[in-house]
XYZ file of C-alpha atoms in Angstrom:
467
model
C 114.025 88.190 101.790
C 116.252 90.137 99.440
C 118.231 88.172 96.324
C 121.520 89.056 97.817
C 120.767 87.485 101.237
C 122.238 84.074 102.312
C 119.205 82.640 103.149
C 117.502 83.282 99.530
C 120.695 82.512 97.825
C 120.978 78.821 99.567
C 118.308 77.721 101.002
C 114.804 79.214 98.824
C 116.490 79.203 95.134
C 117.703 76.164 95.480
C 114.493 74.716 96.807
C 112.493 76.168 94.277
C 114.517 75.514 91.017
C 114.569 71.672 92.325
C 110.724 71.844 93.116
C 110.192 73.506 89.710
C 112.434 71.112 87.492
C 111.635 68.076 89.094
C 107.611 68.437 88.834
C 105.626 67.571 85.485
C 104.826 71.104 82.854
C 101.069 71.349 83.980
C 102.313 71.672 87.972
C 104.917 73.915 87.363
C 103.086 77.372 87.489
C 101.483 76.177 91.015
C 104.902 75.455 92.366
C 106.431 78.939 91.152
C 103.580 80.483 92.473
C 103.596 78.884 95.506
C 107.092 79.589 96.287
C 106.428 83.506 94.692
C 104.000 83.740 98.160
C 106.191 81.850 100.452
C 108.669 84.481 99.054
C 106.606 87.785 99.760
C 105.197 86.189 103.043
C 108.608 85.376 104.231
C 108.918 89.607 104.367
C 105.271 90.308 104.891
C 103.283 87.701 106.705
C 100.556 90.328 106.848
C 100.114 92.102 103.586
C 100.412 88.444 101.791
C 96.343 88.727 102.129
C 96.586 92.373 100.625
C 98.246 90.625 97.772
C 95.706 87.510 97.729
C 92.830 90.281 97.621
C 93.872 92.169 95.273
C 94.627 89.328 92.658
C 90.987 88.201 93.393
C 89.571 91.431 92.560
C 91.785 92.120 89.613
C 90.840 88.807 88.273
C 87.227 89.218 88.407
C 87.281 92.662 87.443
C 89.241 91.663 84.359
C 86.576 88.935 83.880
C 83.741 91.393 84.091
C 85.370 93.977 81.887
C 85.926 91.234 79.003
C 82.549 90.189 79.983
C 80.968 93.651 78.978
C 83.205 94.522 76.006
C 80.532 94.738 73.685
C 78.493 97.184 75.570
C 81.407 100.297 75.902
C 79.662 102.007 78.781
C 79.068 98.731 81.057
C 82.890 98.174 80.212
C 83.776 101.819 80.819
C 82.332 101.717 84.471
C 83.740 98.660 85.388
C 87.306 99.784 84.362
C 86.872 103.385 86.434
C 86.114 101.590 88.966
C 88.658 99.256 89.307
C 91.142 102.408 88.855
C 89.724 103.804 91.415
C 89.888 101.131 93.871
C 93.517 100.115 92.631
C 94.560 103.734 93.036
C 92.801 103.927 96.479
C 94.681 101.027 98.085
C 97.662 102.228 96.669
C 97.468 105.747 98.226
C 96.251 104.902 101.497
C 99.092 102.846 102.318
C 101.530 105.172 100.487
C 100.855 108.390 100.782
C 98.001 108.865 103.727
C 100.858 110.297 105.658
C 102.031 112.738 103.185
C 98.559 114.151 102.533
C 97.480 114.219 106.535
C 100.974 116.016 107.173
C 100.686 118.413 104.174
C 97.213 119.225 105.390
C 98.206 119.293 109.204
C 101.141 121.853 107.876
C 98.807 124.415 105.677
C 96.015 124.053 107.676
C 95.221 125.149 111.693
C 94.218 121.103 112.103
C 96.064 118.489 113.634
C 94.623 115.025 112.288
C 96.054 112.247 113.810
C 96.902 108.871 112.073
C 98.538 105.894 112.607
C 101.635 105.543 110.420
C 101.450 102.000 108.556
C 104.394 99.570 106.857
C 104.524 100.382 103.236
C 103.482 96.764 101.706
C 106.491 95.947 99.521
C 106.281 95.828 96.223
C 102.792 97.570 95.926
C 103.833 99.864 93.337
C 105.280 97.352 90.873
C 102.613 94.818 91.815
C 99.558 97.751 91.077
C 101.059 98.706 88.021
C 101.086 95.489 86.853
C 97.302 94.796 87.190
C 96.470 98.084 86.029
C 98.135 97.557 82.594
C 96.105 93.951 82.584
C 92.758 95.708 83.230
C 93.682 98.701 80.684
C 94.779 96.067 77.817
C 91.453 93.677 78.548
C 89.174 97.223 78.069
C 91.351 97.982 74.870
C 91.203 94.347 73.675
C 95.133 94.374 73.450
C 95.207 90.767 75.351
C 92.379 88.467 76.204
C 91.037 88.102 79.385
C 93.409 85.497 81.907
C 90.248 82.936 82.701
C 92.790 81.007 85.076
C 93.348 82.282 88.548
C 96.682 80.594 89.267
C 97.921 81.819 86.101
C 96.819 85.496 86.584
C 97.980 85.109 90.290
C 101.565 83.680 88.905
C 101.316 86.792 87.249
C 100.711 89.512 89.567
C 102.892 87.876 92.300
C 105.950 86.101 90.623
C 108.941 86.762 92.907
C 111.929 87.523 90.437
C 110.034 91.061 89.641
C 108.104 91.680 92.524
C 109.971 93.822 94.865
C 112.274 95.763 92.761
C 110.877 95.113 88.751
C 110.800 95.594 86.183
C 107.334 96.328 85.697
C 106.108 93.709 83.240
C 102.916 94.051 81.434
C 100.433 91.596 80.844
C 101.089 92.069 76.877
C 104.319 90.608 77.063
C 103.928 87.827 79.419
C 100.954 86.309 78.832
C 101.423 83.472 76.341
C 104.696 82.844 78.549
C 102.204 82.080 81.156
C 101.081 78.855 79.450
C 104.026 78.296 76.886
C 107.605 78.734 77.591
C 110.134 76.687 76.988
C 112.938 75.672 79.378
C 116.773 74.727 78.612
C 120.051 74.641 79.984
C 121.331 77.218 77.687
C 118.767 79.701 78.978
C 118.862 78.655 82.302
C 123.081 78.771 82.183
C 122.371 82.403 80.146
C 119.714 83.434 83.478
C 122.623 82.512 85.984
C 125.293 84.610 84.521
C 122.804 87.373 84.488
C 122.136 86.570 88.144
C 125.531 86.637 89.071
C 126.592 90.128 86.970
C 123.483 91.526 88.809
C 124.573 90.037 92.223
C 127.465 91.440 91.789
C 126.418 94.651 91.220
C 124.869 95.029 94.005
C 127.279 93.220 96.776
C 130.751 94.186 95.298
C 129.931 98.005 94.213
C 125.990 99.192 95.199
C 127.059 98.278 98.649
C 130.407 99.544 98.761
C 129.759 102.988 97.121
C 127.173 103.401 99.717
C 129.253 103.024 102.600
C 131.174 106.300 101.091
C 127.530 107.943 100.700
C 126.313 106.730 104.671
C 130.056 108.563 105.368
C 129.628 111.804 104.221
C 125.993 112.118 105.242
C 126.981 112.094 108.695
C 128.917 114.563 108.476
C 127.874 118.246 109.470
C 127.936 121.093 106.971
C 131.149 122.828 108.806
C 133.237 119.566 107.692
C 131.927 119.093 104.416
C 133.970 120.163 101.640
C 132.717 120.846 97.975
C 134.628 117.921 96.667
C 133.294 115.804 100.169
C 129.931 116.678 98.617
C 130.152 115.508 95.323
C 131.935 112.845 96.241
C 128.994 112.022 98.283
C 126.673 112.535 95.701
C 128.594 110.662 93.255
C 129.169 107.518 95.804
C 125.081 107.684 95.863
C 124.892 108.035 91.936
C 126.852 104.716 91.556
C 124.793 103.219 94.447
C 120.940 103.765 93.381
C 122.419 101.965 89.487
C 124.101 99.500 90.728
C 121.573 98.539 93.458
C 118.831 99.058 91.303
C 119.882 97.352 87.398
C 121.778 94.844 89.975
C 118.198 94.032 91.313
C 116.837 94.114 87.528
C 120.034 92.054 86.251
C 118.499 89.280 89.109
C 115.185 89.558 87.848
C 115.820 88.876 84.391
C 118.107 85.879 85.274
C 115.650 84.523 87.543
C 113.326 84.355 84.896
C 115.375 83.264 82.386
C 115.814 79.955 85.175
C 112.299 79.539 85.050
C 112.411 80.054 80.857
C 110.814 83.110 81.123
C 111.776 86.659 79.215
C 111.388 89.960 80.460
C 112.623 93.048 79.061
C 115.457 94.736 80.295
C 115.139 97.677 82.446
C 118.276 99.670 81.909
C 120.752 100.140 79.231
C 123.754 102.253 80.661
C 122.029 105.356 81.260
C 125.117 107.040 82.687
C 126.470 107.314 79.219
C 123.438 109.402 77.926
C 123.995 112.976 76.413
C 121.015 114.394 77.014
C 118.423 113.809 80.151
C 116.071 112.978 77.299
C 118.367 109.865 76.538
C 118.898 109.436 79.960
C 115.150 108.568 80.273
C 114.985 106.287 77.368
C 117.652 104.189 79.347
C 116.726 104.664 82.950
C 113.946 102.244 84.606
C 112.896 101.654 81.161
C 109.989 99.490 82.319
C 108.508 102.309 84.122
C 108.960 105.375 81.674
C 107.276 102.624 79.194
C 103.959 102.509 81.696
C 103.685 105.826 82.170
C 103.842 106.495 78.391
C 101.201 104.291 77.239
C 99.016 104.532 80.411
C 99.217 108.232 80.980
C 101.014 110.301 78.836
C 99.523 108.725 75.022
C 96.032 108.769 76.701
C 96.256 112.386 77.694
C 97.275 113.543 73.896
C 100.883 112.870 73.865
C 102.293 115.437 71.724
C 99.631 115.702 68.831
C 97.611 117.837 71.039
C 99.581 121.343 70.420
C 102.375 122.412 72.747
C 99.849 124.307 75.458
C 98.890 120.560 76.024
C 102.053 118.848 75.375
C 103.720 121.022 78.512
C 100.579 119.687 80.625
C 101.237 116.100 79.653
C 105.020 116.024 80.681
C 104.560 118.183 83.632
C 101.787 115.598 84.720
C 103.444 112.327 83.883
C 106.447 113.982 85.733
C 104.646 114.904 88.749
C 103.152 111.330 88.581
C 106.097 109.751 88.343
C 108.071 111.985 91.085
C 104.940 110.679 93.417
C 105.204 107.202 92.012
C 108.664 106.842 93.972
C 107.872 108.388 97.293
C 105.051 110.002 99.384
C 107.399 113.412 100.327
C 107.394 116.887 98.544
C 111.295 116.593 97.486
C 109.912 113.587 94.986
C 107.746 115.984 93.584
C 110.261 118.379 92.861
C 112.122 115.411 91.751
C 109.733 114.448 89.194
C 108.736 118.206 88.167
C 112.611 118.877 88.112
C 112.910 116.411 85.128
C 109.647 117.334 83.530
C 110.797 120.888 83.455
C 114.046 119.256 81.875
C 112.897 117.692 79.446
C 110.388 119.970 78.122
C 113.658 122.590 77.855
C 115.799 120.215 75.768
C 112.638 119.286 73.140
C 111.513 123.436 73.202
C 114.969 125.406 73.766
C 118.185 123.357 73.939
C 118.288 120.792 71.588
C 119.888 122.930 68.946
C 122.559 123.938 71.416
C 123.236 120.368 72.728
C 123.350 119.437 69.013
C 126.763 121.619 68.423
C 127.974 120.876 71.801
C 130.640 118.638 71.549
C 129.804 114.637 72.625
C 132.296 114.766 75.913
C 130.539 118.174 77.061
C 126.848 116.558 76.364
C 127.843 114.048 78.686
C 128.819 116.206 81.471
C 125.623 118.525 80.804
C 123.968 115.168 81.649
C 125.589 113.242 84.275
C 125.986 116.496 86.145
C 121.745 117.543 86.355
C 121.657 113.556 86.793
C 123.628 114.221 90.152
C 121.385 116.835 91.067
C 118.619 115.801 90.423
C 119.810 112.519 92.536
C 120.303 115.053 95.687
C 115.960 115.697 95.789
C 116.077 112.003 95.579
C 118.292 110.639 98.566
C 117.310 113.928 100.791
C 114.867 113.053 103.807
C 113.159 116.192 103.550
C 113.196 119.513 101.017
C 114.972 121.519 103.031
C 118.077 118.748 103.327
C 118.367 118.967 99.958
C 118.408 122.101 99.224
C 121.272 122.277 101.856
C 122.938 119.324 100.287
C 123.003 121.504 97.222
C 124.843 124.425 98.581
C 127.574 122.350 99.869
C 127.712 121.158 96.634
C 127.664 124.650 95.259
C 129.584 126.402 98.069
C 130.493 124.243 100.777
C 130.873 124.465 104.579
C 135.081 124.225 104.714
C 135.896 125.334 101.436
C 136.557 123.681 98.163
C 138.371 120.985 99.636
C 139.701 118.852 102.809
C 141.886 115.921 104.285
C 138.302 114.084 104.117
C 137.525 114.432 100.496
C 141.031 113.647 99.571
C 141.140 110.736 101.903
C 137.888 109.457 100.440
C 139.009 109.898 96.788
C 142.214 108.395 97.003
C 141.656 105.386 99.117
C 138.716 104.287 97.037
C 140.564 105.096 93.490
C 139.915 100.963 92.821
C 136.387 101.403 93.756
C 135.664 104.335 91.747
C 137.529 103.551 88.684
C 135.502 100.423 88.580
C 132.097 102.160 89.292
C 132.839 104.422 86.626
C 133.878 101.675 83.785
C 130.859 99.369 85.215
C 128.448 102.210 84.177
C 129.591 101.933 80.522
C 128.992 99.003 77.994
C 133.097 98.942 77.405
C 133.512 96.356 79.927
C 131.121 93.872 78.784
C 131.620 94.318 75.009
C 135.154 93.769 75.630
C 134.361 90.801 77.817
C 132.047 88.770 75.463
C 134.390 89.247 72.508
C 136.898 88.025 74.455
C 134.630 84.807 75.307
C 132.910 84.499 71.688
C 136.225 84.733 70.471
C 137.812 81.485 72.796
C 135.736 78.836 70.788
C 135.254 75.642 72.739
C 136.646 76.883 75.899
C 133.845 79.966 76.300
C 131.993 77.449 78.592
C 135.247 77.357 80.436
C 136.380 80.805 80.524
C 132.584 81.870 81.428
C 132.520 79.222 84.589
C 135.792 80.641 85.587
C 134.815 83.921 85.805
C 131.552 84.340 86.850
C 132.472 81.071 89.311
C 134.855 84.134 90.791
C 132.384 87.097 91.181
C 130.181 84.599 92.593
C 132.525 83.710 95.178
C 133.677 86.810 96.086
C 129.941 87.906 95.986
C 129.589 85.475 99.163
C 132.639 86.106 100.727
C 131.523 90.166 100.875
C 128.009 88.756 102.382
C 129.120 86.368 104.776
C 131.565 88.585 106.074
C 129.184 91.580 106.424
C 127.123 88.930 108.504
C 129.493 88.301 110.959
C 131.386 91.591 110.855
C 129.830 94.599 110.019
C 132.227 96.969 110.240
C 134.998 95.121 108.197
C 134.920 97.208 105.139
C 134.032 99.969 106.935
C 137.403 101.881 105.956
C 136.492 105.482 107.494
């Protein structure tokens, strides 16, 4: 069940915000977290007791850990091996395939397997219980004694499929006090909407362009069909994904809940190492205090500092798909990264702010291609159309596909920058009593048209396919 279906939109939210409001404090956390499984079950009737197990053994790992903190090497060898069991679950389901086809490929074997649904949300959902069980060993948060409360935790549906990942740290005295209102709650649904919107009214559309010019062959593909295509994809995977983020937040917000916010415009960054400090914020911020400060960070002299980034960045390339063009993805912006810190950042310092942004969105784009390719090889191909192109520099097809989606690019463009919004809320802050008003009105449209895009892409598919 995604957020931007019809079915979550008016038949579960509904449901469970009138469930939630109308029960006393004390029941609320077993109705969110009974509708949080209804909600993953509804997608995954099967790995709902994947889920269920491995709350039970986080919980009483956690327990066993706090149990043993005075007595470092009991602790020690409970928290390795609940790593290791976390980390095991994780990679059979995610990346058996990868390993048995990388060995079948090197190696004069064929081992057979059976290729398995990946569980959704196990990434975000792992993570999560690994920073609990890492914070209880450090004594950064005390051990979560009630079940339902960890479970709420581990399984609570506005960040479970898409993020952020939120640590234990900042959500556990939520857990047991938060306090509910119709300001945050009307605050939650604007940020619901803006995210909807994001994804219905521009993710969606701007991947229709993408889906377009990845059918076609290299002998029609222009250089400016390619970028277009890459760009189309560039707008889609932000949108789609702060859209989904933009949900989660408001969702919680409705349930008087705060997480924090997993992108902040990254498309306007001048430097990849900006970029990310603004991209998937939630998951740079794991890797960073899980992995990266653990293995010496920077204070262990620049032999090790290259190590650390190059790991983290191999991690991380892994972390968002079992396939070797995610780990060039990940090494790509380790090796990125460790250039700008040891070589460029003098040179980018000169550089006027216009070109630093172009330096930027531009290995952004490229790096994007690794991402969206099926397999190494397509990208790499992807990338010489790009660079070269299979009928020249440009075609009826690019043009077409520029021009007749001016509207849609324009406001893909302006949506990735903070202009819009500032203006917007000055506007509102500025209209005294009627803000209520104006904010109704508008977000009363998006909403609308939101629904209109979806029901229409119900019925008729191809309706705004314009190609």
């Amino acid at each position: 069940m995604l957020f931007s279906s019809i079915v979550f939109l008016f038949t579960f939210l509904p449901i469970i915000l009138i469930l939630y409001y109308l029960v006393p404090g004390k029941f609320k956390n077993p109705v969110l977290l009974a509708g949080s499984l209804v909600f993953y079950a509804w997608g995954e009737p099967f790995y709902i007791f994947l889920m269920i197990l491995s709350i039970l053994f986080n919980y009483i790992s956690g327990l066993d850990i706090a149990r043993h903190l005075n007595n470092r090497h009991e602790a020690r060898k409970s928290l390795i091996f609940n790593v290791a069991v976390n980390l095991c679950i994780l990679g059979f389901f995610k990346y058996e395939g990868f390993v048995l086809d990388s060995i079948n490929s090197v190696l004069p074997v064929d081992i057979p397997y059976r290729e398995l649904a990946l569980p959704i949300g196990i990434s975000f959902y792992t993570f999560q219980t690994l920073s609990y069980i890492i914070d209880v060993y450090r004594g950064n948060v005390r051990v979560q004694r009630n079940l339902l409360d960890f479970a709420l935790y581990v399984s609570m549906f506005p960040q479970l499929i898409a993020g952020p990942i939120v640590k234990y740290a900042d959500i556990q005295r939520q857990l047991r006090i938060r306090q509910e209102s119709w300001g945050k709650f009307g605050d939650g649904a604007l940020y619901f909407i803006r995210g909807l919107a994001k994804k219905v009214l521009i993710a969606n559309t701007t991947g229709m362009i993408f889906t377009k010019v990845t059918s076609l062959g290299a002998a029609d593909t222009s250089v400016l069909t390619a970028w277009l295509g890459c760009a189309a994809y560039t707008f889609q995977i932000y949108f789609d994904f702060s859209g989904y983020s933009d949900m989660a937040l408001g969702l919680g917000k409705m349930f008087g809940f705060q997480f924090l916010k997993n992108f902040d415009y990254p498309y306007i960054s001048k430097s990849i190492t900006e970029f990310w400090r603004r991209w998937h914020i939630s998951l740079s911020t794991w890797f960073k205090e899980y992995v990266y400060i653990p293995l010496g960070g920077n204070r262990a002299g620049t032999g090790k500092h290259v190590r650390n980034i190059l790991v983290v960045w191999l991690l991380t390339g892994l972390w968002h798909g079992a396939s070797w063009n995610f780990v060039v993805w990940g090494l790509y912006y380790g090796i990125l990264l460790l250039a700008e810190k040891y070589l460029l950042y003098r040179v980018l310092e000169r550089l006027p702010g216009f070109l630093r942004h172009v330096y930027s969105i531009v290995l952004v784009m490229i790096g994007w291609v690794f991402f969206f390719s099926p397999t190494l090889g397509s990208a790499v191909q992807y990338l010489k159309l790009m660079f070269g192109g299979g009928s020249g520099l440009a075609d009826k097809e690019g043009f077409y596909l520029l021009v007749t989606n001016l509207v849609l690019w324009a406001a893909a463009v302006i949506g990735s920058t903070p202009a819009v919004h500032d203006l917007y809320e000055r506007f509102v802050y500025g209209s005294g009593k009627n803000r209520i008003a104006v904010n109704c009105t508008v977000y009363g449209i998006l909403f609308l048209l939101c629904i209109a895009y979806l029901v229409t892409e119900t019925y008729n598919p191809f309706l705004y396919f314009r190609f």
